Amino acid sequence: MNDETPIRLGDEGHLETVYGIRPAEPGDLPEIAEIYGHFVRRSVATFDETVRPLEEWREKFDALAAVDLPFLVAHSPRDGVLGYALLQPWSAKSAYRFTTENSIYLAPGTEGQGIGRALLTALLTAGSQSGVRQVIAVIVEGGDASIALHRKLGFTDVGHLAKVGRKFDRWLGIVQLQLELPRSEQPLPPDHYRY
């Protein structure tokens, strides 16, 4: 998947940013790690409390490629990686092989410009093409913009867990949303998502 048509952002009061959505490449991983690290250190959007070393990102990249799950970036020739989105297995148990959890993070300062929607839309298309049937979103309570984006793209609320995480001396809950993707035209073998 490679979106050849650049997307232009901006209006009279903003600098224009041109970017495209494409599969992540190994060279993007330092910028992806930096984006995620920002949220680990400063946000409750992730429950991780320790920044992942670059080697863990390389392992994740390879693991997702091995099971044909999409890992996309919004990339600008001028600004580099503006955000990323990926699908990862929901569970290691084989019967869950068609169910994934999505993850989407934007570089600080790029929110509210449509990049998240473009990334998530492309991710869902790529997931469907890879044979994914269900996508689960796990979003921290109070992540209203992320919850709204997922709902706009057809996700429905399926659960709420209160006070399941603790970060920055606060108890945090999560909201779970789910989307069923269109069925792939090619049936997948039972070991398709073996990892």
Coordinates of N, CA and C in Angstrom, one line a residue:
M1 N 0.8 -1.2 0.0 CA 0.0 0.0 0.0 C 0.9 1.2 0.0
N2 N 0.7 2.1 -0.9 CA 1.4 3.3 -1.0 C 0.5 4.4 -1.6
D3 N 0.2 5.4 -0.8 CA -0.7 6.5 -1.3 C 0.2 7.4 -2.1
E4 N 0.0 7.4 -3.4 CA 0.8 8.3 -4.3 C 0.3 9.7 -4.3
T5 N -0.9 10.0 -3.9 CA -1.4 11.3 -3.9 C -1.1 12.0 -2.6
P6 N -0.2 13.1 -2.7 CA 0.1 13.8 -1.4 C -1.2 14.5 -0.9
I7 N -1.2 14.6 0.4 CA -2.3 15.3 1.1 C -1.8 16.6 1.5
R8 N -2.5 17.7 1.2 CA -2.1 19.1 1.6 C -2.9 19.5 2.8
L9 N -2.2 20.0 3.8 CA -2.8 20.6 5.0 C -2.5 22.1 5.0
G10 N -3.4 22.8 5.7 CA -3.1 24.2 5.9 C -4.2 25.1 5.4
D11 N -4.2 26.3 5.9 CA -5.1 27.3 5.4 C -4.4 28.6 5.4
E12 N -5.1 29.7 5.3 CA -4.5 31.0 5.3 C -3.5 31.3 6.5
G13 N -3.9 30.7 7.7 CA -3.1 31.0 8.9 C -2.1 30.0 9.2
H14 N -1.9 29.0 8.4 CA -1.0 27.9 8.8 C 0.0 27.6 7.6
L15 N 1.1 27.1 8.0 CA 2.0 26.6 7.0 C 1.4 25.4 6.3
E16 N 1.7 25.2 5.0 CA 1.1 24.1 4.4 C 2.1 22.9 4.5
T17 N 1.5 21.7 4.9 CA 2.3 20.5 5.0 C 1.8 19.5 4.0
V18 N 2.7 19.0 3.2 CA 2.3 17.9 2.2 C 2.8 16.6 2.8
Y19 N 2.0 15.6 2.8 CA 2.4 14.3 3.3 C 1.6 13.2 2.6
G20 N 2.2 12.0 2.7 CA 1.5 10.8 2.2 C 1.5 9.8 3.2
I21 N 0.6 8.8 3.0 CA 0.6 7.6 3.9 C 1.2 6.5 3.1
R22 N 2.2 5.8 3.8 CA 2.9 4.7 3.2 C 3.3 3.7 4.3
P23 N 3.6 2.5 3.9 CA 4.1 1.5 4.9 C 5.4 2.0 5.6
A24 N 5.5 1.8 6.8 CA 6.7 2.1 7.6 C 7.9 1.4 7.0
E25 N 9.0 2.0 7.1 CA 10.3 1.4 6.7 C 11.3 1.4 7.9
P26 N 12.3 0.6 7.9 CA 13.2 0.5 9.0 C 13.8 1.9 9.3
G27 N 14.0 2.7 8.3 CA 14.6 4.1 8.5 C 13.6 5.0 9.3
D28 N 12.4 4.7 9.4 CA 11.4 5.5 10.1 C 11.4 5.2 11.6
L29 N 11.9 4.1 12.0 CA 11.8 3.7 13.4 C 12.3 4.6 14.4
P30 N 13.5 5.3 14.2 CA 13.9 6.3 15.2 C 12.9 7.4 15.4
E31 N 12.2 7.9 14.3 CA 11.2 8.9 14.5 C 10.0 8.4 15.2
I32 N 9.6 7.1 14.8 CA 8.4 6.5 15.5 C 8.7 6.3 16.9
A33 N 9.9 5.9 17.3 CA 10.3 5.7 18.7 C 10.2 7.0 19.4
E34 N 10.6 8.1 18.8 CA 10.6 9.4 19.4 C 9.2 9.9 19.6
I35 N 8.3 9.7 18.7 CA 6.9 10.1 18.8 C 6.3 9.3 20.0
Y36 N 6.5 8.0 20.0 CA 5.9 7.2 21.1 C 6.5 7.5 22.4
G37 N 7.8 7.8 22.5 CA 8.5 8.1 23.7 C 7.9 9.4 24.3
H38 N 7.5 10.3 23.5 CA 6.9 11.6 24.0 C 5.7 11.2 24.8
F39 N 4.8 10.3 24.3 CA 3.6 9.9 25.0 C 3.9 9.1 26.2
V40 N 4.9 8.3 26.2 CA 5.3 7.5 27.4 C 5.7 8.5 28.5
R41 N 6.5 9.5 28.2 CA 7.0 10.4 29.2 C 6.0 11.4 29.7
R42 N 5.0 11.8 28.8 CA 4.2 13.0 29.1 C 2.7 12.8 29.0
S43 N 2.2 11.6 28.8 CA 0.8 11.4 28.5 C 0.3 10.1 29.2
V44 N -1.0 10.0 29.3 CA -1.6 8.8 29.7 C -2.2 8.1 28.6
A45 N -2.0 8.5 27.3 CA -2.5 7.9 26.1 C -2.0 6.5 26.0
T46 N -0.8 6.2 26.5 CA -0.2 4.9 26.7 C 0.0 4.6 28.1
F47 N -0.2 3.3 28.5 CA 0.1 2.9 29.9 C 1.5 2.5 30.0
D48 N 2.3 2.5 29.0 CA 3.8 2.3 29.1 C 4.4 3.4 30.0
E49 N 5.3 3.0 30.9 CA 5.9 4.0 31.7 C 7.4 4.1 31.5
T50 N 7.9 3.2 30.6 CA 9.4 3.2 30.3 C 9.5 3.3 28.7
V51 N 10.3 4.2 28.3 CA 10.5 4.4 26.8 C 11.1 3.1 26.2
R52 N 10.6 2.6 25.1 CA 11.1 1.4 24.5 C 12.4 1.8 23.7
P53 N 13.4 0.9 23.9 CA 14.6 1.1 23.1 C 14.3 0.8 21.6
L54 N 15.2 1.4 20.8 CA 15.0 1.3 19.3 C 15.0 -0.2 18.9
E55 N 15.7 -1.0 19.6 CA 15.8 -2.5 19.2 C 14.4 -3.1 19.4
E56 N 13.6 -2.7 20.4 CA 12.3 -3.2 20.5 C 11.4 -2.8 19.4
W57 N 11.6 -1.6 18.9 CA 10.8 -1.2 17.7 C 11.2 -2.0 16.5
R58 N 12.5 -2.3 16.3 CA 12.9 -3.2 15.2 C 12.2 -4.5 15.3
E59 N 12.2 -5.1 16.5 CA 11.6 -6.4 16.7 C 10.1 -6.3 16.4
K60 N 9.4 -5.3 16.8 CA 8.0 -5.1 16.6 C 7.7 -5.0 15.1
F61 N 8.6 -4.2 14.4 CA 8.5 -4.0 12.9 C 8.6 -5.4 12.2
D62 N 9.6 -6.2 12.6 CA 9.8 -7.5 12.0 C 8.7 -8.4 12.3
A63 N 8.2 -8.4 13.6 CA 7.1 -9.3 14.0 C 5.8 -9.0 13.2
L64 N 5.5 -7.7 13.0 CA 4.3 -7.4 12.3 C 4.4 -7.7 10.8
A65 N 5.6 -7.5 10.2 CA 5.8 -7.9 8.8 C 5.7 -9.4 8.6
A66 N 6.2 -10.2 9.6 CA 6.1 -11.6 9.5 C 4.7 -12.2 9.5
V67 N 3.8 -11.5 10.1 CA 2.4 -11.9 10.1 C 1.5 -11.1 9.2
D68 N 2.1 -10.3 8.3 CA 1.4 -9.5 7.3 C 0.4 -8.5 7.9
L69 N 0.8 -7.9 9.0 CA -0.1 -6.8 9.6 C 0.5 -5.4 9.2
P70 N -0.4 -4.5 8.9 CA 0.1 -3.2 8.5 C 0.7 -2.3 9.6
F71 N 1.7 -1.6 9.2 CA 2.4 -0.6 10.0 C 2.7 0.6 9.1
L72 N 1.9 1.6 9.3 CA 1.9 2.7 8.3 C 2.5 4.0 9.0
V73 N 3.0 4.9 8.1 CA 3.4 6.2 8.6 C 2.7 7.3 7.7
A74 N 2.5 8.5 8.3 CA 2.2 9.7 7.6 C 3.6 10.4 7.5
H75 N 4.0 10.6 6.3 CA 5.4 11.1 6.1 C 5.4 12.3 5.2
S76 N 6.1 13.3 5.6 CA 6.3 14.5 4.9 C 7.7 14.6 4.4
P77 N 8.0 15.0 3.2 CA 9.3 15.1 2.7 C 10.1 16.2 3.5
R78 N 9.4 17.2 4.0 CA 10.0 18.3 4.8 C 10.1 18.0 6.2
D79 N 9.1 17.3 6.8 CA 9.0 17.2 8.3 C 9.3 15.7 8.7
G80 N 9.4 14.8 7.8 CA 9.6 13.4 8.2 C 8.3 12.7 8.7
V81 N 8.4 11.9 9.7 CA 7.3 11.1 10.1 C 6.4 12.0 11.0
L82 N 5.1 12.2 10.6 CA 4.2 13.0 11.3 C 3.3 12.2 12.2
G83 N 3.3 10.9 12.0 CA 2.5 10.0 12.9 C 2.6 8.6 12.3
Y84 N 2.1 7.6 13.1 CA 2.1 6.2 12.7 C 0.9 5.5 13.2
A85 N 0.6 4.4 12.5 CA -0.5 3.6 12.9 C -0.2 2.1 12.6
L86 N -0.6 1.2 13.5 CA -0.3 -0.2 13.2 C -1.4 -1.1 13.8
L87 N -1.5 -2.3 13.2 CA -2.4 -3.3 13.8 C -1.4 -4.4 14.4
Q88 N -1.8 -4.8 15.6 CA -1.0 -5.9 16.2 C -2.0 -7.0 16.7
P89 N -1.5 -8.2 16.8 CA -2.4 -9.3 17.2 C -3.0 -8.9 18.6
W90 N -4.3 -9.3 18.7 CA -5.0 -9.1 19.9 C -4.6 -10.1 21.0
S91 N -4.3 -11.3 20.5 CA -3.9 -12.3 21.4 C -3.0 -13.3 20.7
A92 N -2.1 -14.0 21.4 CA -1.3 -15.0 20.8 C -2.0 -16.4 20.6
K93 N -3.2 -16.5 21.1 CA -4.0 -17.7 20.8 C -4.5 -17.7 19.4
S94 N -4.3 -18.9 18.7 CA -4.5 -18.9 17.3 C -6.0 -18.6 16.8
A95 N -7.0 -18.9 17.6 CA -8.3 -18.6 17.2 C -8.6 -17.1 17.1
Y96 N -7.7 -16.3 17.7 CA -7.9 -14.8 17.6 C -7.1 -14.3 16.4
R97 N -6.7 -15.1 15.5 CA -5.8 -14.6 14.4 C -6.4 -13.6 13.5
F98 N -7.7 -13.4 13.5 CA -8.3 -12.4 12.6 C -8.7 -11.2 13.4
T99 N -8.3 -11.1 14.7 CA -8.6 -10.0 15.5 C -7.3 -9.2 15.9
T100 N -7.4 -7.9 15.8 CA -6.2 -7.1 16.1 C -6.6 -5.9 17.0
E101 N -5.5 -5.3 17.5 CA -5.7 -4.1 18.3 C -4.9 -3.0 17.5
N102 N -5.6 -1.9 17.3 CA -4.9 -0.8 16.6 C -4.2 0.1 17.6
S103 N -3.2 0.8 17.0 CA -2.4 1.8 17.8 C -2.1 2.9 16.8
I104 N -2.3 4.2 17.2 CA -2.1 5.3 16.4 C -1.6 6.5 17.2
Y105 N -0.5 7.1 16.8 CA 0.1 8.2 17.5 C 0.6 9.2 16.5
L106 N 0.4 10.5 16.9 CA 0.8 11.6 16.0 C 1.9 12.4 16.7
A107 N 2.8 12.9 15.9 CA 3.9 13.8 16.4 C 3.2 15.0 17.1
P108 N 3.8 15.4 18.2 CA 3.3 16.6 18.9 C 3.2 17.8 17.9
G109 N 2.1 18.5 18.0 CA 1.8 19.6 17.1 C 1.1 19.4 15.8
T110 N 0.9 18.1 15.5 CA 0.2 17.7 14.3 C -1.3 17.4 14.5
E111 N -1.8 17.5 15.7 CA -3.1 17.1 16.0 C -4.1 18.0 15.3
G112 N -5.3 17.5 15.1 CA -6.4 18.4 14.6 C -6.2 18.8 13.1
Q113 N -5.4 18.1 12.4 CA -5.2 18.5 11.0 C -5.6 17.4 10.0
G114 N -6.3 16.3 10.5 CA -6.8 15.3 9.7 C -5.8 14.1 9.5
I115 N -4.6 14.2 10.0 CA -3.6 13.2 9.8 C -4.0 11.9 10.5
G116 N -4.6 12.0 11.7 CA -5.1 10.8 12.4 C -6.1 10.1 11.6
R117 N -7.1 10.8 11.1 CA -8.2 10.2 10.3 C -7.6 9.6 9.0
A118 N -6.7 10.2 8.3 CA -6.1 9.7 7.1 C -5.3 8.4 7.5
L119 N -4.5 8.4 8.5 CA -3.8 7.2 9.0 C -4.7 6.0 9.3
L120 N -5.7 6.3 10.1 CA -6.6 5.2 10.6 C -7.4 4.7 9.4
T121 N -7.9 5.5 8.5 CA -8.6 5.1 7.3 C -7.7 4.2 6.5
A122 N -6.5 4.6 6.2 CA -5.6 3.7 5.5 C -5.3 2.4 6.2
L123 N -5.1 2.5 7.5 CA -4.8 1.3 8.3 C -6.0 0.3 8.2
L124 N -7.2 0.8 8.3 CA -8.3 -0.2 8.2 C -8.4 -0.8 6.8
T125 N -8.1 0.0 5.8 CA -8.1 -0.6 4.4 C -7.0 -1.7 4.3
A126 N -5.8 -1.4 4.8 CA -4.7 -2.3 4.7 C -5.0 -3.5 5.6
G127 N -5.7 -3.4 6.7 CA -6.0 -4.5 7.6 C -7.0 -5.4 6.9
S128 N -8.0 -4.8 6.2 CA -9.0 -5.7 5.5 C -8.3 -6.4 4.4
Q129 N -7.4 -5.8 3.7 CA -6.6 -6.5 2.6 C -5.7 -7.6 3.1
S130 N -5.3 -7.5 4.4 CA -4.5 -8.5 5.0 C -5.3 -9.6 5.7
G131 N -6.6 -9.5 5.6 CA -7.5 -10.6 6.1 C -7.9 -10.4 7.5
V132 N -7.7 -9.2 8.1 CA -8.2 -8.9 9.5 C -9.7 -8.7 9.4
R133 N -10.4 -9.3 10.4 CA -11.8 -9.1 10.5 C -12.3 -8.2 11.6
Q134 N -11.6 -8.2 12.7 CA -12.0 -7.3 13.8 C -10.8 -6.5 14.3
V135 N -11.1 -5.2 14.5 CA -10.1 -4.3 15.1 C -10.7 -3.8 16.4
I136 N -9.8 -3.9 17.4 CA -10.2 -3.4 18.8 C -9.4 -2.2 19.1
A137 N -10.0 -1.1 19.6 CA -9.3 0.1 20.0 C -9.4 0.1 21.5
V138 N -8.3 0.3 22.2 CA -8.3 0.5 23.6 C -7.8 1.9 23.9
I139 N -8.6 2.7 24.4 CA -8.3 4.2 24.6 C -8.6 4.6 26.0
V140 N -7.6 5.4 26.6 CA -7.8 5.8 27.9 C -9.0 6.7 28.1
E141 N -9.7 6.5 29.2 CA -10.8 7.4 29.6 C -10.3 8.9 29.4
G142 N -11.1 9.7 28.8 CA -10.7 11.1 28.7 C -10.0 11.3 27.3
G143 N -9.7 10.3 26.6 CA -9.1 10.4 25.3 C -10.2 10.7 24.2
D144 N -10.9 11.8 24.5 CA -12.1 12.1 23.7 C -11.9 12.3 22.2
A145 N -10.8 12.9 21.8 CA -10.5 13.1 20.4 C -10.3 11.7 19.7
S146 N -9.6 10.8 20.3 CA -9.4 9.5 19.8 C -10.6 8.7 19.7
I147 N -11.4 8.8 20.8 CA -12.7 8.0 20.8 C -13.6 8.6 19.7
A148 N -13.7 9.9 19.6 CA -14.5 10.5 18.5 C -14.1 10.1 17.2
L149 N -12.8 10.0 16.9 CA -12.3 9.6 15.6 C -12.7 8.2 15.3
H150 N -12.5 7.3 16.3 CA -12.8 5.9 16.0 C -14.3 5.8 15.8
R151 N -15.2 6.5 16.5 CA -16.6 6.4 16.3 C -17.0 6.9 14.9
K152 N -16.3 8.0 14.5 CA -16.6 8.5 13.1 C -16.3 7.5 12.0
L153 N -15.3 6.6 12.3 CA -15.0 5.6 11.3 C -15.7 4.3 11.5
G154 N -16.7 4.3 12.3 CA -17.6 3.1 12.4 C -17.4 2.2 13.6
F155 N -16.4 2.5 14.5 CA -16.2 1.7 15.7 C -17.4 1.9 16.6
T156 N -17.7 0.9 17.4 CA -18.8 1.0 18.4 C -18.2 0.7 19.7
D157 N -18.8 1.3 20.8 CA -18.3 1.0 22.1 C -18.7 -0.4 22.5
V158 N -17.7 -1.1 23.1 CA -18.0 -2.5 23.5 C -17.6 -2.7 24.9
G159 N -16.9 -1.8 25.6 CA -16.6 -2.0 27.0 C -15.9 -0.8 27.6
H160 N -15.9 -0.9 28.9 CA -15.3 0.1 29.8 C -14.7 -0.6 31.0
L161 N -13.5 -0.3 31.3 CA -12.8 -0.9 32.5 C -12.3 0.3 33.3
A162 N -12.8 0.4 34.5 CA -12.4 1.5 35.4 C -11.2 1.2 36.2
K163 N -10.3 2.2 36.4 CA -9.2 2.1 37.3 C -8.3 0.9 37.1
V164 N -8.0 0.6 35.8 CA -7.2 -0.6 35.5 C -5.7 -0.3 35.4
G165 N -5.3 1.0 35.3 CA -3.9 1.4 35.1 C -3.6 2.5 36.1
R166 N -2.4 2.6 36.4 CA -1.9 3.7 37.3 C -0.7 4.3 36.7
K167 N -0.8 5.6 36.4 CA 0.3 6.4 35.8 C 0.3 7.8 36.3
F168 N 1.4 8.4 36.6 CA 1.5 9.7 37.1 C 0.6 9.9 38.3
D169 N 0.6 8.9 39.2 CA -0.1 9.0 40.5 C -1.6 9.1 40.3
R170 N -2.1 8.6 39.2 CA -3.6 8.6 38.9 C -4.0 7.2 38.5
W171 N -5.2 6.9 38.9 CA -5.9 5.6 38.5 C -6.6 6.0 37.2
L172 N -6.4 5.1 36.2 CA -6.9 5.3 34.8 C -7.8 4.2 34.4
G173 N -8.8 4.5 33.6 CA -9.7 3.5 33.0 C -9.5 3.5 31.5
I174 N -10.1 2.5 30.9 CA -10.0 2.4 29.4 C -11.4 2.2 28.8
V175 N -11.6 2.7 27.6 CA -12.7 2.5 26.8 C -12.3 1.5 25.7
Q176 N -13.1 0.5 25.4 CA -12.9 -0.4 24.3 C -13.9 -0.2 23.2
L177 N -13.4 -0.1 22.0 CA -14.3 0.1 20.8 C -13.9 -1.0 19.8
Q178 N -14.8 -1.4 18.9 CA -14.6 -2.5 18.0 C -15.2 -2.2 16.7
L179 N -14.5 -2.6 15.6 CA -15.0 -2.5 14.2 C -14.8 -3.8 13.5
E180 N -15.8 -4.2 12.8 CA -15.7 -5.4 11.9 C -15.4 -4.9 10.5
L181 N -14.3 -5.4 10.0 CA -13.8 -5.0 8.7 C -14.5 -5.9 7.6
P182 N -14.6 -5.4 6.4 CA -15.2 -6.3 5.3 C -14.3 -7.5 5.1
R183 N -15.0 -8.6 4.7 CA -14.3 -9.9 4.6 C -13.4 -9.8 3.4
S184 N -12.2 -10.4 3.5 CA -11.2 -10.5 2.5 C -11.7 -11.4 1.4
E185 N -11.4 -11.2 0.2 CA -11.8 -12.1 -0.9 C -11.0 -13.4 -0.9
Q186 N -9.8 -13.4 -0.3 CA -9.0 -14.6 -0.2 C -9.1 -15.2 1.2
P187 N -9.6 -16.4 1.3 CA -9.6 -17.1 2.6 C -8.1 -17.3 3.1
L188 N -7.9 -17.1 4.4 CA -6.6 -17.2 5.0 C -6.4 -18.6 5.6
P189 N -5.2 -19.1 5.6 CA -5.0 -20.4 6.2 C -5.0 -20.2 7.8
P190 N -5.3 -21.3 8.5 CA -5.4 -21.2 10.0 C -4.1 -20.7 10.6
D191 N -2.9 -20.9 10.0 CA -1.7 -20.5 10.6 C -1.2 -19.1 10.1
H192 N -2.1 -18.4 9.4 CA -1.7 -17.1 8.8 C -1.0 -16.1 9.8
Y193 N -1.5 -16.0 11.0 CA -0.9 -15.1 11.9 C -0.1 -15.8 13.0
R194 N 0.6 -16.8 12.6 CA 1.4 -17.5 13.6 C 2.6 -16.7 13.9
Y195 N 2.9 -16.5 15.2 CA 4.1 -15.8 15.7 C 4.6 -16.3 17.0

